[in-house]
PDB file of C-alpha atoms in Angstrom:
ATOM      1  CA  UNK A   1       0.494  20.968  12.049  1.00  0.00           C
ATOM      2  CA  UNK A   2      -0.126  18.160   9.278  1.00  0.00           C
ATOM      3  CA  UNK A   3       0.501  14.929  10.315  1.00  0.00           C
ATOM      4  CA  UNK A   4       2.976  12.818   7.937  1.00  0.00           C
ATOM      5  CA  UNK A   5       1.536   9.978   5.808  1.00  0.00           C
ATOM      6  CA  UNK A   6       3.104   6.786   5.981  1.00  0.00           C
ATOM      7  CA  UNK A   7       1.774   5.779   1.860  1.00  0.00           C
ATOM      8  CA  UNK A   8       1.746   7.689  -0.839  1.00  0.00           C
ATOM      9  CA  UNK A   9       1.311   6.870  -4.337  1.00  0.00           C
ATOM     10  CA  UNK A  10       2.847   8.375  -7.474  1.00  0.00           C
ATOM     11  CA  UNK A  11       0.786   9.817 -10.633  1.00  0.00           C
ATOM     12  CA  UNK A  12       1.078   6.489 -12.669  1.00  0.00           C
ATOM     13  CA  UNK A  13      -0.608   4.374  -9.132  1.00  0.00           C
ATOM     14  CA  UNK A  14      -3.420   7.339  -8.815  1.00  0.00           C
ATOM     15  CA  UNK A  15      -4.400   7.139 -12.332  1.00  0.00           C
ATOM     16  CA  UNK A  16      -4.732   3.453 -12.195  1.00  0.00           C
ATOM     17  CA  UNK A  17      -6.279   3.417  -8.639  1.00  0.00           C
ATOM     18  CA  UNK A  18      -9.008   5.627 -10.154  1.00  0.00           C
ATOM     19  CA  UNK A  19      -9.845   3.869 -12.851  1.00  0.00           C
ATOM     20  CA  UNK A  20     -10.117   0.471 -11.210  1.00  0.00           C
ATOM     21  CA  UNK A  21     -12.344   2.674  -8.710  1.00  0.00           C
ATOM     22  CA  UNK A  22     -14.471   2.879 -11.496  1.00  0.00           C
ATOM     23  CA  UNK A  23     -14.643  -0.560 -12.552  1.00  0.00           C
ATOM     24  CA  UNK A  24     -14.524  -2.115  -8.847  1.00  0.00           C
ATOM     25  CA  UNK A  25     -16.150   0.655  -6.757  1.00  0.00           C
ATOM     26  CA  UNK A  26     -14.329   1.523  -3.699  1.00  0.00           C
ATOM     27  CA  UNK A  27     -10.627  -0.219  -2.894  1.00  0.00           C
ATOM     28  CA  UNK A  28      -8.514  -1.856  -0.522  1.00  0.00           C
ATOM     29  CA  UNK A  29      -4.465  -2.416  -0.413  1.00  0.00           C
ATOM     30  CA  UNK A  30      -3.052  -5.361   1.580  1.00  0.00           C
ATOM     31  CA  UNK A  31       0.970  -5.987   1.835  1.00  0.00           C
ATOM     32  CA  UNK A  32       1.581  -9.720   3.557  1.00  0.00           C
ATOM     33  CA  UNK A  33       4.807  -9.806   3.496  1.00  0.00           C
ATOM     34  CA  UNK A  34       5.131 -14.026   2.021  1.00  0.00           C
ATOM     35  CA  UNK A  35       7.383 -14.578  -0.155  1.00  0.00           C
ATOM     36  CA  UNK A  36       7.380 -13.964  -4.006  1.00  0.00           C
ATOM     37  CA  UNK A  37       3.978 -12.188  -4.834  1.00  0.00           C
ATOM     38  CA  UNK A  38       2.746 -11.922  -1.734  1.00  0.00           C
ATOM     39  CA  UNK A  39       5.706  -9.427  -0.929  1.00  0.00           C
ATOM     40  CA  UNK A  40       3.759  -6.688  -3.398  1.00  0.00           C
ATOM     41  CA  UNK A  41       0.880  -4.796  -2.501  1.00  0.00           C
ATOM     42  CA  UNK A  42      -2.697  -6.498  -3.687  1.00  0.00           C
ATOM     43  CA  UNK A  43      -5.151  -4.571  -4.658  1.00  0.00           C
ATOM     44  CA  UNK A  44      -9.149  -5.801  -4.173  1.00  0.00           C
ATOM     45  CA  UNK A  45     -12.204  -4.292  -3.801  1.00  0.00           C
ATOM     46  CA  UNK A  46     -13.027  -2.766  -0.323  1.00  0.00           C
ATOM     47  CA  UNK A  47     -13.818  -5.644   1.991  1.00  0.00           C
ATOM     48  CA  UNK A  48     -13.522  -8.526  -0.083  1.00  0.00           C
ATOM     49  CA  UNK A  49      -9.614  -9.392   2.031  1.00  0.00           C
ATOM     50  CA  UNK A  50     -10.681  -9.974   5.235  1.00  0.00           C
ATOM     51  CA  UNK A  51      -8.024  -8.562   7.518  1.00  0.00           C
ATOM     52  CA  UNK A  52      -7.358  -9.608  10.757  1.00  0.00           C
ATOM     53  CA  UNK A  53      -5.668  -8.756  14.475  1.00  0.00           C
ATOM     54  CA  UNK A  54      -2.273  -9.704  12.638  1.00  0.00           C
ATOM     55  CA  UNK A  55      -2.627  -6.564   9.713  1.00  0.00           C
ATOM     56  CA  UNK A  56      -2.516  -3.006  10.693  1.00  0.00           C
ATOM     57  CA  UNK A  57      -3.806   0.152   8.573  1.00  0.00           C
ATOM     58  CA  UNK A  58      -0.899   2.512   7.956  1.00  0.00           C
ATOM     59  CA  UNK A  59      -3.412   5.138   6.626  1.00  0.00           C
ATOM     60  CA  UNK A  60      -5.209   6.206   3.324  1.00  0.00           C
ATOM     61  CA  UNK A  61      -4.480   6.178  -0.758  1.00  0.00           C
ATOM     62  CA  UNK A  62      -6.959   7.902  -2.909  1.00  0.00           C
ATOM     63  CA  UNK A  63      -9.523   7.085  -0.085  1.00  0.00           C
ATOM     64  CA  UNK A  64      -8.260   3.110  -0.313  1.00  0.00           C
ATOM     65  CA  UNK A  65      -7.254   1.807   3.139  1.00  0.00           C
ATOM     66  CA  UNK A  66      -3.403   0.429   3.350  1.00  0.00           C
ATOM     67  CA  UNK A  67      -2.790  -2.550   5.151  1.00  0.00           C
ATOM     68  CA  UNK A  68       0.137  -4.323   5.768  1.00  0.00           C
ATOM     69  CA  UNK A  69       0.836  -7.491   7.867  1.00  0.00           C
ATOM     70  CA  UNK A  70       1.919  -6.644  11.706  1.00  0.00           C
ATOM     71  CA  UNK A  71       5.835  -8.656  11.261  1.00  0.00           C
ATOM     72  CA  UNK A  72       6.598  -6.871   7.986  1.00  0.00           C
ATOM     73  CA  UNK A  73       5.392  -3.400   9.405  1.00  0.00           C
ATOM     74  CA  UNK A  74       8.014  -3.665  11.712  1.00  0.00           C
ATOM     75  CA  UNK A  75      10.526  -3.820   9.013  1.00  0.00           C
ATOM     76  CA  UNK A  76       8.771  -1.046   7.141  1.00  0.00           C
ATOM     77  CA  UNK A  77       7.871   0.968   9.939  1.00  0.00           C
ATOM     78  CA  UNK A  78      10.897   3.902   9.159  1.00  0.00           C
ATOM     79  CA  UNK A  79      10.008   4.363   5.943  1.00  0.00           C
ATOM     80  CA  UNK A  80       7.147   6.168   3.560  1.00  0.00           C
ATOM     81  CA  UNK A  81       5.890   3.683   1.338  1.00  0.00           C
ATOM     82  CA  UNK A  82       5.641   4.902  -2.234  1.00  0.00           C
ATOM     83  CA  UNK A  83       2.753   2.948  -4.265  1.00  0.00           C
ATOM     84  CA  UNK A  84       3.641   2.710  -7.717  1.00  0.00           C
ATOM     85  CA  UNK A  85       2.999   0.641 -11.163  1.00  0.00           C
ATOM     86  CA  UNK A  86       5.283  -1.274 -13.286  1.00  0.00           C
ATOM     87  CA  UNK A  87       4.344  -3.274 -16.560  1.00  0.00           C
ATOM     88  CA  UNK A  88       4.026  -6.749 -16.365  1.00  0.00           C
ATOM     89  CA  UNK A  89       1.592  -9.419 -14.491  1.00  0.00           C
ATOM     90  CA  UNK A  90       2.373 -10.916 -11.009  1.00  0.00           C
ATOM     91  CA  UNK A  91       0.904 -13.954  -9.890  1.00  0.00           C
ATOM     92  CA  UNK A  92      -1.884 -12.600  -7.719  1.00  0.00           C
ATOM     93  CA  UNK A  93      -5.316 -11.921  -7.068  1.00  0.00           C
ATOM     94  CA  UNK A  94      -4.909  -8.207  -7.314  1.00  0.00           C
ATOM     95  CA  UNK A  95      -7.433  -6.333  -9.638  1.00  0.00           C
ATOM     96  CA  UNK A  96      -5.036  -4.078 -11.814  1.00  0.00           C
ATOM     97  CA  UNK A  97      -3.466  -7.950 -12.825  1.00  0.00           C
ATOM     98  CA  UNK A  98      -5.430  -8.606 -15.919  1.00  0.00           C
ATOM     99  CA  UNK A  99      -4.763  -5.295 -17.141  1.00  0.00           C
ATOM    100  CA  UNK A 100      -1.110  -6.386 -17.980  1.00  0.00           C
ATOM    101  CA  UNK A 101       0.549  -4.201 -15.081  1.00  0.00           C
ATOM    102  CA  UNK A 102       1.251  -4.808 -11.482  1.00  0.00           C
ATOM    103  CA  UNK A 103       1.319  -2.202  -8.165  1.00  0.00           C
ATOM    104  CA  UNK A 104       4.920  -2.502  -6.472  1.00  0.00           C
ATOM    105  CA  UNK A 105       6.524  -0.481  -3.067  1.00  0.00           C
ATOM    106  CA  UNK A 106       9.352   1.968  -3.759  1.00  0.00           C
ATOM    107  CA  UNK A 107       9.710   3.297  -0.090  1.00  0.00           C
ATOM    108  CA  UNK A 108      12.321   6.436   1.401  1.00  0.00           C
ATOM    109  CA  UNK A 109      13.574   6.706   4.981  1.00  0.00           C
ATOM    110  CA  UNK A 110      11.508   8.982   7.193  1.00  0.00           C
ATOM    111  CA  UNK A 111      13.838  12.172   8.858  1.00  0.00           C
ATOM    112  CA  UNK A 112      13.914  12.739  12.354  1.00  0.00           C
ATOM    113  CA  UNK A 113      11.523  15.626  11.846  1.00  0.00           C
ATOM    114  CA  UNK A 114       8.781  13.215   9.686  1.00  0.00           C
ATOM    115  CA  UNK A 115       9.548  10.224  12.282  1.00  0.00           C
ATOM    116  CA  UNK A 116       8.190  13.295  14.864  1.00  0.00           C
ATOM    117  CA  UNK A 117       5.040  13.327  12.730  1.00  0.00           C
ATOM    118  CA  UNK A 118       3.413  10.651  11.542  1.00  0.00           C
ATOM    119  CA  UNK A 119       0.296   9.132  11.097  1.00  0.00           C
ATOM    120  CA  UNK A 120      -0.753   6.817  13.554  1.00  0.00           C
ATOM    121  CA  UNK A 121      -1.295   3.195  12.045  1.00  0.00           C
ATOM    122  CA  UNK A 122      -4.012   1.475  12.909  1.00  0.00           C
TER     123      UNK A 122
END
């Protein structure tokens, strides 16, 4: 039995995860939860956020660790996170910014049957 992720991304957020993977080397994604920007998932190379006992990992995206701030993972915590792109620059440190686009969460409630199955977060 496959255990349920808790991220996913869609084709546009792959492609553009793999090609910063190529400029950057390997990738993180952090989700604080502040207000404005900081509501958006940031994108950075692997290890260069430092997270902390406050953050857990809900799993994997094209071999990028997902973390999201404890308080806001509570509010998150019934629903798959979609990782997507949208045009347009947010006010951030996140790598795809200069490139004129932006990662954002689209997110769909689990079923009882997924709730049954998912990943553990970290």
């Amino acid at each position: 039995m496959m255990s349920v992720a808790r991220v996913i991304a869609t084709e546009k957020a792959v492609a553009l995860i793999h090609a910063l993977q190529r400029s950057h080397g390997p990738l993180m994604f952090h989700q604080s939860g502040g207000c404005c920007d900081g509501s958006q998932p940031m994108c950075f190379s692997a290890g260069e956020f430092i997270t902390g006992s406050s953050d857990v990992c809900l799993g994997e995206v094209e071999g990028c660790r997902f973390y999201m701030h404890r308080d806001q993972f509570e509010y998150w915590k019934h629903t798959r996170l979609i990782l997507d792109v949208t045009p347009g620059r947010g006010s951030s440190f996140s790598l795809e910014i200069p490139l004129g686009v932006r990662f954002y969460i689209r997110s769909e409630v689990f079923t009882t049957d997924e709730l049954n199955e998912l990943e553990p977060v970290t």
